[in-house]
Amino acid sequence: VLTPSLAGVLAQGYHSPQLDVEVRLNTNESPIAPPSEFLQAVGERLASSALNRYPDRQAVELRRRLGALHGVGFESVFVGNGSNEVLQALFLTYGGPSRRVWLAPPTYGMYAQIAATTRTEHQLGLRGASGQIEADSIAVDVPIVVICDPNNPTGMVEPAQLRSLPGDRLEQLFIVDRAYHDFDARQIPEWSGPNVVVVRTFSKALSLAGLRLGYCVGDPEIIEALYKVTLPYHLSALTQLVALTGLDWYRELTDVVAMVIHEREAMTTRLIELGLKPYPSATNFILVGMGSHDAHAVWGRLLEHSVLVRDASSWPGVDNALRITIGTPTENARAIAALHNVLEGEV
Ligand SMILES: Cc1ncc(COP(=O)(O)O)c(C=O)c1O
């Protein structure tokens, strides 16, 4: 018999269909694959690796290189198989039965899912009229606060003033998910403090979603605790060597960001011209309010045009919307043409 508290989780699951389509704009990946020279460099590193041995359990070289990016030592960095695993490690270490985590929907669905699988209770907060989190709304009596900045699925940034809050709330742990950080052009100091853990990923701006590499930066005491909880050798030698090569190629891999930002702005204009209501995005996707059109029906019709976007219409706190990942200029043009066609066909 299934553990009763998991029944809801299993009914829910993670639903992003992996369908065979020509235009795939549903999971906020980068539309550009890393260059073949990068793959060649991976091959060279692989050729000199000893796969008969377990990987470096502490992934010290990778953590040192990531730490250098953030101006901290390796003992301030934890690495995992995607930021989802990093989040799970944080919940396993700081959440659990009788612990509560604060979330403000609409936000990334995996927070509630990971809370459930780690038996952590979640408390839902309300957002202000602007759709942003207001400092006063964050409960003071929960040990963990999760903030996604910029937020998925809205694509919106959280107010810069929020970044001073952890300094006044030292008894709470702030997990700040910065998966979309690179698409956020604001020049303001990064979230920081002894009670702040910043979570990052190679899946978006670095075009390496297939690698599954995420990490977090935080106080060395927190990082040490995460390593005590995580299974030994959890990060394979292959993942470590590809991630190290990714850091060698950081500039080339993140070249895609400028194109995505340019296309995001152009897409926003085109969506408005179609009479739709795109949210202001600082990410590589746009949440689009569908107005009088039925989002779920439009999602199905787009699929008939081989265009896959995300149906957000049943997500908590989201009303009748689709989420569209920014693709290449050609893919975006196809998505807009298909949308135009579908919306016209409705009348
Ligand atoms: C806000 C947010 N956090 C984390 C993730 C998970 O990313 P990863 O591929 O690093 O597990 C995603 C993926 O879409 C995301 O949107």
CSV table of C-alpha atoms and ligand atoms in Angstrom, one decimal:
chain,number,residue,atom,x,y,z
A,1,VAL,CA,0.0,0.0,0.0
A,2,LEU,CA,1.3,3.4,-1.0
A,3,THR,CA,2.4,5.8,1.7
A,4,PRO,CA,-0.9,7.8,2.2
A,5,SER,CA,0.8,11.2,2.2
A,6,LEU,CA,2.1,10.4,-1.3
A,7,ALA,CA,-1.2,9.7,-2.9
A,8,GLY,CA,-1.7,13.3,-3.9
A,9,VAL,CA,1.8,13.6,-5.4
A,10,LEU,CA,1.4,10.5,-7.5
A,11,ALA,CA,-2.0,11.7,-8.8
A,12,GLN,CA,-0.3,15.0,-9.7
A,13,GLY,CA,3.1,14.0,-11.0
A,14,TYR,CA,5.2,16.2,-13.3
A,15,HIS,CA,3.2,16.8,-16.5
A,16,SER,CA,5.1,18.2,-19.4
A,17,PRO,CA,4.5,15.9,-22.3
A,18,GLN,CA,7.6,15.1,-24.3
A,19,LEU,CA,5.9,15.0,-27.7
A,20,ASP,CA,7.6,14.7,-31.1
A,21,VAL,CA,6.9,18.1,-32.6
A,22,GLU,CA,8.7,20.5,-35.0
A,23,VAL,CA,8.6,23.5,-32.7
A,24,ARG,CA,9.2,22.7,-29.0
A,25,LEU,CA,8.6,25.7,-26.8
A,26,ASN,CA,7.3,24.0,-23.6
A,27,THR,CA,10.2,23.5,-21.1
A,28,ASN,CA,12.3,26.6,-21.1
A,29,GLU,CA,15.3,25.0,-22.7
A,30,SER,CA,17.8,26.9,-24.8
A,31,PRO,CA,16.9,26.5,-28.5
A,32,ILE,CA,20.5,26.3,-29.6
A,33,ALA,CA,22.6,23.1,-29.0
A,34,PRO,CA,26.2,23.6,-27.9
A,35,PRO,CA,28.7,23.9,-30.8
A,36,SER,CA,30.4,20.7,-32.1
A,37,GLU,CA,33.8,22.1,-30.9
A,38,PHE,CA,32.5,22.0,-27.4
A,39,LEU,CA,31.5,18.3,-27.8
A,40,GLN,CA,34.9,17.6,-29.1
A,41,ALA,CA,36.5,19.2,-26.0
A,42,VAL,CA,34.2,17.0,-23.9
A,43,GLY,CA,35.5,14.0,-25.8
A,44,GLU,CA,39.1,14.9,-25.1
A,45,ARG,CA,38.4,15.2,-21.4
A,46,LEU,CA,36.5,11.9,-21.5
A,47,ALA,CA,39.4,10.2,-23.2
A,48,SER,CA,41.7,10.9,-20.2
A,49,SER,CA,39.2,10.0,-17.5
A,50,ALA,CA,39.3,6.8,-15.4
A,51,LEU,CA,35.8,5.5,-15.4
A,52,ASN,CA,36.7,2.4,-13.4
A,53,ARG,CA,37.0,4.7,-10.4
A,54,TYR,CA,34.2,6.4,-8.5
A,55,PRO,CA,34.0,10.1,-9.2
A,56,ASP,CA,35.4,12.8,-6.8
A,57,ARG,CA,32.7,12.5,-4.2
A,58,GLN,CA,33.1,16.1,-3.2
A,59,ALA,CA,33.4,17.4,-6.8
A,60,VAL,CA,36.1,19.8,-5.5
A,61,GLU,CA,37.5,21.0,-8.9
A,62,LEU,CA,34.0,21.8,-10.2
A,63,ARG,CA,32.9,23.5,-7.0
A,64,ARG,CA,36.2,25.5,-7.0
A,65,ARG,CA,35.6,26.7,-10.5
A,66,LEU,CA,31.9,27.6,-9.8
A,67,GLY,CA,33.0,29.3,-6.6
A,68,ALA,CA,35.4,31.5,-8.5
A,69,LEU,CA,32.4,32.6,-10.7
A,70,HIS,CA,30.7,33.8,-7.6
A,71,GLY,CA,33.7,35.1,-5.6
A,72,VAL,CA,33.5,32.3,-3.0
A,73,GLY,CA,35.5,29.2,-2.1
A,74,PHE,CA,34.5,25.6,-3.0
A,75,GLU,CA,33.1,25.1,0.5
A,76,SER,CA,30.3,27.5,-0.3
A,77,VAL,CA,29.1,25.6,-3.3
A,78,PHE,CA,27.0,22.4,-3.5
A,79,VAL,CA,26.5,20.7,-6.9
A,80,GLY,CA,23.7,18.4,-8.0
A,81,ASN,CA,22.0,16.6,-10.9
A,82,GLY,CA,20.0,19.7,-12.0
A,83,SER,CA,18.7,22.3,-9.7
A,84,ASN,CA,15.8,20.1,-9.0
A,85,GLU,CA,18.1,17.8,-7.1
A,86,VAL,CA,19.7,20.7,-5.3
A,87,LEU,CA,16.2,21.8,-4.2
A,88,GLN,CA,15.4,18.3,-3.1
A,89,ALA,CA,18.7,18.2,-1.0
A,90,LEU,CA,17.8,21.5,0.6
A,91,PHE,CA,14.3,20.2,1.5
A,92,LEU,CA,15.7,16.9,2.8
A,93,THR,CA,18.2,18.7,5.0
A,94,TYR,CA,16.1,21.6,6.3
A,95,GLY,CA,12.5,20.5,5.7
A,96,GLY,CA,10.8,17.2,6.6
A,97,PRO,CA,8.0,16.2,9.0
A,98,SER,CA,6.8,19.0,11.3
A,99,ARG,CA,8.7,21.6,9.2
A,100,ARG,CA,7.0,24.2,7.0
A,101,VAL,CA,8.1,26.0,3.8
A,102,TRP,CA,6.5,29.2,2.5
A,103,LEU,CA,5.7,29.5,-1.2
A,104,ALA,CA,3.8,32.1,-3.2
A,105,PRO,CA,1.9,30.7,-6.2
A,106,PRO,CA,1.9,31.0,-9.0
A,107,THR,CA,5.5,29.7,-8.8
A,108,TYR,CA,7.6,26.8,-10.0
A,109,GLY,CA,5.4,23.6,-9.4
A,110,MET,CA,8.3,21.5,-8.2
A,111,TYR,CA,8.6,23.3,-4.9
A,112,ALA,CA,5.2,21.9,-3.8
A,113,GLN,CA,6.0,18.6,-5.3
A,114,ILE,CA,9.4,18.3,-3.5
A,115,ALA,CA,7.7,19.5,-0.3
A,116,ALA,CA,5.3,16.6,-0.6
A,117,THR,CA,7.9,13.9,-1.3
A,118,THR,CA,10.1,15.1,1.6
A,119,ARG,CA,7.0,15.3,3.9
A,120,THR,CA,7.5,19.0,4.3
A,121,GLU,CA,4.3,21.0,4.8
A,122,HIS,CA,3.9,24.0,2.6
A,123,GLN,CA,2.2,27.2,3.4
A,124,LEU,CA,0.9,29.3,0.5
A,125,GLY,CA,1.4,33.1,0.6
A,126,LEU,CA,-0.4,35.7,-1.4
A,127,ARG,CA,1.1,38.0,-4.0
A,128,GLY,CA,0.3,41.7,-4.3
A,129,ALA,CA,-1.9,43.1,-7.1
A,130,SER,CA,1.2,43.6,-9.3
A,131,GLY,CA,1.9,39.8,-9.1
A,132,GLN,CA,5.0,40.4,-7.0
A,133,ILE,CA,5.8,39.2,-3.5
A,134,GLU,CA,5.3,41.8,-0.8
A,135,ALA,CA,7.7,41.5,2.2
A,136,ASP,CA,4.9,41.7,4.7
A,137,SER,CA,3.2,38.7,3.2
A,138,ILE,CA,6.1,36.3,4.0
A,139,ALA,CA,5.2,34.5,7.2
A,140,VAL,CA,7.7,35.0,10.0
A,141,ASP,CA,7.0,31.7,11.7
A,142,VAL,CA,8.1,29.3,8.9
A,143,PRO,CA,11.7,28.0,8.9
A,144,ILE,CA,12.1,28.0,5.1
A,145,VAL,CA,11.1,30.6,2.5
A,146,VAL,CA,11.3,29.8,-1.2
A,147,ILE,CA,11.5,32.6,-3.7
A,148,CYS,CA,11.8,32.2,-7.4
A,149,ASP,CA,13.4,35.4,-8.9
A,150,PRO,CA,12.7,35.9,-11.7
A,151,ASN,CA,9.6,33.8,-11.2
A,152,ASN,CA,8.4,30.8,-13.2
A,153,PRO,CA,5.7,30.8,-14.6
A,154,THR,CA,5.0,34.5,-14.7
A,155,GLY,CA,8.6,35.5,-15.8
A,156,MET,CA,8.4,38.5,-13.6
A,157,VAL,CA,11.2,39.8,-11.3
A,158,GLU,CA,10.6,40.2,-7.6
A,159,PRO,CA,11.0,43.7,-6.1
A,160,ALA,CA,14.7,44.6,-5.4
A,161,GLN,CA,13.8,45.7,-1.9
A,162,LEU,CA,13.0,42.1,-1.0
A,163,ARG,CA,16.7,41.3,-1.0
A,164,SER,CA,17.2,43.1,2.3
A,165,LEU,CA,14.6,40.9,4.0
A,166,PRO,CA,16.9,37.9,4.9
A,167,GLY,CA,19.1,40.3,7.0
A,168,ASP,CA,16.1,41.1,9.2
A,169,ARG,CA,15.0,37.4,9.4
A,170,LEU,CA,18.1,35.6,10.4
A,171,GLU,CA,16.2,32.7,11.9
A,172,GLN,CA,14.6,31.8,8.5
A,173,LEU,CA,16.4,30.0,5.6
A,174,PHE,CA,15.8,31.8,2.3
A,175,ILE,CA,16.1,29.5,-0.8
A,176,VAL,CA,16.3,31.8,-3.8
A,177,ASP,CA,15.9,30.0,-7.1
A,178,ARG,CA,17.8,32.0,-9.8
A,179,ALA,CA,17.3,29.6,-12.7
A,180,TYR,CA,16.6,32.5,-15.0
A,181,HIS,CA,19.1,35.0,-13.5
A,182,ASP,CA,21.0,35.4,-16.8
A,183,PHE,CA,17.9,36.7,-18.6
A,184,ASP,CA,17.3,39.4,-15.9
A,185,ALA,CA,19.1,42.6,-17.0
A,186,ARG,CA,18.8,44.4,-13.6
A,187,GLN,CA,22.1,45.5,-12.3
A,188,ILE,CA,21.5,45.0,-8.6
A,189,PRO,CA,23.5,43.1,-6.0
A,190,GLU,CA,22.8,39.4,-5.9
A,191,TRP,CA,20.7,37.9,-3.0
A,192,SER,CA,23.2,37.2,-0.2
A,193,GLY,CA,23.5,36.6,3.6
A,194,PRO,CA,24.3,33.8,5.9
A,195,ASN,CA,20.7,32.5,5.7
A,196,VAL,CA,20.4,32.8,1.9
A,197,VAL,CA,21.1,29.9,-0.5
A,198,VAL,CA,21.1,30.9,-4.2
A,199,VAL,CA,20.2,28.1,-6.6
A,200,ARG,CA,21.5,28.1,-10.2
A,201,THR,CA,21.4,25.8,-13.2
A,202,PHE,CA,23.2,25.0,-16.4
A,203,SER,CA,19.9,24.1,-18.0
A,204,LYS,CA,18.8,27.5,-19.3
A,205,ALA,CA,21.4,30.2,-20.3
A,206,LEU,CA,24.2,27.6,-20.7
A,207,SER,CA,22.2,25.5,-23.1
A,208,LEU,CA,23.0,22.3,-21.2
A,209,ALA,CA,19.6,21.0,-20.0
A,210,GLY,CA,20.6,17.5,-21.1
A,211,LEU,CA,23.6,17.5,-18.7
A,212,ARG,CA,21.6,17.9,-15.5
A,213,LEU,CA,23.8,20.2,-13.6
A,214,GLY,CA,22.6,22.5,-10.9
A,215,TYR,CA,24.3,24.1,-7.9
A,216,CYS,CA,23.7,26.4,-5.0
A,217,VAL,CA,25.9,28.9,-3.3
A,218,GLY,CA,25.5,29.5,0.5
A,219,ASP,CA,27.1,29.5,3.9
A,220,PRO,CA,29.7,26.7,4.2
A,221,GLU,CA,27.8,25.3,7.2
A,222,ILE,CA,24.7,24.8,5.1
A,223,ILE,CA,26.8,23.3,2.2
A,224,GLU,CA,28.4,20.8,4.6
A,225,ALA,CA,25.0,19.8,5.9
A,226,LEU,CA,23.8,19.2,2.3
A,227,TYR,CA,26.8,16.9,1.6
A,228,LYS,CA,26.0,14.9,4.7
A,229,VAL,CA,22.5,14.2,3.5
A,230,THR,CA,23.2,13.6,-0.1
A,231,LEU,CA,24.1,10.1,-1.3
A,232,PRO,CA,27.8,9.5,-1.9
A,233,TYR,CA,29.0,9.7,-5.5
A,234,HIS,CA,25.7,11.3,-6.6
A,235,LEU,CA,27.3,13.4,-9.3
A,236,SER,CA,28.9,11.2,-12.0
A,237,ALA,CA,32.3,11.6,-13.4
A,238,LEU,CA,30.7,12.3,-16.8
A,239,THR,CA,28.6,15.1,-15.4
A,240,GLN,CA,31.6,16.6,-13.6
A,241,LEU,CA,33.8,16.6,-16.7
A,242,VAL,CA,31.1,18.0,-19.0
A,243,ALA,CA,30.3,20.7,-16.5
A,244,LEU,CA,34.0,21.6,-16.3
A,245,THR,CA,34.2,21.8,-20.0
A,246,GLY,CA,31.0,24.0,-19.9
A,247,LEU,CA,32.9,26.4,-17.7
A,248,ASP,CA,35.8,26.5,-20.1
A,249,TRP,CA,33.2,27.4,-22.8
A,250,TYR,CA,31.1,29.7,-20.6
A,251,ARG,CA,31.2,32.7,-22.9
A,252,GLU,CA,30.4,30.8,-26.1
A,253,LEU,CA,27.6,28.9,-24.4
A,254,THR,CA,25.9,32.0,-22.9
A,255,ASP,CA,26.1,33.9,-26.3
A,256,VAL,CA,22.5,32.6,-26.8
A,257,VAL,CA,21.2,34.9,-24.0
A,258,ALA,CA,21.3,38.1,-26.1
A,259,MET,CA,19.4,36.5,-28.9
A,260,VAL,CA,16.8,35.2,-26.5
A,261,ILE,CA,16.3,38.6,-24.8
A,262,HIS,CA,15.9,40.3,-28.3
A,263,GLU,CA,13.4,37.6,-29.4
A,264,ARG,CA,11.5,37.8,-26.1
A,265,GLU,CA,10.9,41.5,-26.6
A,266,ALA,CA,9.9,41.0,-30.3
A,267,MET,CA,7.5,38.1,-29.3
A,268,THR,CA,5.9,40.3,-26.6
A,269,THR,CA,5.1,42.9,-29.2
A,270,ARG,CA,3.7,40.3,-31.5
A,271,LEU,CA,1.5,38.8,-28.8
A,272,ILE,CA,0.1,42.1,-27.9
A,273,GLU,CA,-0.7,42.7,-31.6
A,274,LEU,CA,-2.6,39.5,-31.6
A,275,GLY,CA,-4.8,41.0,-28.8
A,276,LEU,CA,-3.2,38.7,-26.1
A,277,LYS,CA,-1.9,39.7,-22.7
A,278,PRO,CA,1.8,38.7,-22.2
A,279,TYR,CA,3.2,39.2,-18.7
A,280,PRO,CA,6.4,41.3,-18.6
A,281,SER,CA,9.2,38.7,-18.7
A,282,ALA,CA,12.8,38.7,-17.5
A,283,THR,CA,13.3,35.1,-18.5
A,284,ASN,CA,13.5,32.9,-21.6
A,285,PHE,CA,9.7,32.4,-21.7
A,286,ILE,CA,6.5,34.4,-21.7
A,287,LEU,CA,3.3,33.7,-19.8
A,288,VAL,CA,0.4,34.8,-22.0
A,289,GLY,CA,-3.0,35.6,-20.8
A,290,MET,CA,-5.4,34.4,-23.5
A,291,GLY,CA,-8.3,36.8,-22.7
A,292,SER,CA,-11.5,35.6,-24.3
A,293,HIS,CA,-9.8,32.6,-25.9
A,294,ASP,CA,-9.8,29.2,-24.2
A,295,ALA,CA,-6.1,28.5,-23.3
A,296,HIS,CA,-6.5,24.8,-23.2
A,297,ALA,CA,-8.3,24.6,-26.6
A,298,VAL,CA,-5.7,26.9,-28.2
A,299,TRP,CA,-2.9,24.7,-26.8
A,300,GLY,CA,-4.5,21.6,-28.5
A,301,ARG,CA,-4.9,23.5,-31.8
A,302,LEU,CA,-1.3,24.7,-31.7
A,303,LEU,CA,-0.2,21.1,-31.4
A,304,GLU,CA,-2.0,20.4,-34.7
A,305,HIS,CA,0.4,22.9,-36.2
A,306,SER,CA,3.3,20.9,-34.6
A,307,VAL,CA,3.9,23.8,-32.1
A,308,LEU,CA,4.2,22.6,-28.4
A,309,VAL,CA,3.8,25.2,-25.7
A,310,ARG,CA,2.9,24.8,-22.1
A,311,ASP,CA,-0.8,24.8,-21.0
A,312,ALA,CA,-0.8,26.8,-17.8
A,313,SER,CA,-4.5,27.0,-17.5
A,314,SER,CA,-4.8,24.6,-14.6
A,315,TRP,CA,-1.9,25.9,-12.6
A,316,PRO,CA,-2.5,27.4,-9.1
A,317,GLY,CA,-2.8,31.1,-9.3
A,318,VAL,CA,-2.7,31.2,-13.1
A,319,ASP,CA,-5.9,32.1,-15.1
A,320,ASN,CA,-6.4,30.9,-18.7
A,321,ALA,CA,-2.8,31.3,-19.9
A,322,LEU,CA,-0.2,29.6,-22.0
A,323,ARG,CA,3.5,29.7,-21.3
A,324,ILE,CA,5.7,30.0,-24.4
A,325,THR,CA,9.5,29.4,-24.3
A,326,ILE,CA,11.5,31.6,-26.5
A,327,GLY,CA,13.0,29.7,-29.4
A,328,THR,CA,15.1,30.6,-32.5
A,329,PRO,CA,13.7,33.4,-34.6
A,330,THR,CA,12.3,30.8,-37.1
A,331,GLU,CA,10.6,28.8,-34.3
A,332,ASN,CA,9.1,32.0,-32.8
A,333,ALA,CA,7.8,33.1,-36.2
A,334,ARG,CA,6.2,29.7,-36.6
A,335,ALA,CA,4.6,29.9,-33.2
A,336,ILE,CA,3.2,33.4,-33.9
A,337,ALA,CA,1.9,32.3,-37.3
A,338,ALA,CA,0.3,29.2,-35.8
A,339,LEU,CA,-1.3,31.3,-33.0
A,340,HIS,CA,-2.6,33.8,-35.5
A,341,ASN,CA,-4.1,31.0,-37.6
A,342,VAL,CA,-5.7,29.3,-34.6
A,343,LEU,CA,-7.2,32.6,-33.2
A,344,GLU,CA,-8.5,33.6,-36.6
A,345,GLY,CA,-10.0,30.2,-37.1
A,346,GLU,CA,-12.0,30.6,-33.9
A,347,VAL,CA,-14.1,33.4,-35.3
B,1,LIG,C1,12.4,28.0,-11.5
B,1,LIG,C2,13.1,26.7,-11.9
B,1,LIG,N1,13.9,26.1,-11.0
B,1,LIG,C3,14.5,24.9,-11.3
B,1,LIG,C4,14.3,24.3,-12.5
B,1,LIG,C5,14.9,23.0,-12.8
B,1,LIG,O1,16.0,23.1,-13.6
B,1,LIG,P1,17.1,21.9,-13.7
B,1,LIG,O2,17.1,21.5,-15.1
B,1,LIG,O3,18.3,22.6,-13.2
B,1,LIG,O4,16.7,20.8,-12.7
B,1,LIG,C6,13.4,24.9,-13.5
B,1,LIG,C7,13.2,24.2,-14.8
B,1,LIG,O5,12.4,24.6,-15.6
B,1,LIG,C8,12.8,26.1,-13.2
B,1,LIG,O6,12.0,26.7,-14.0
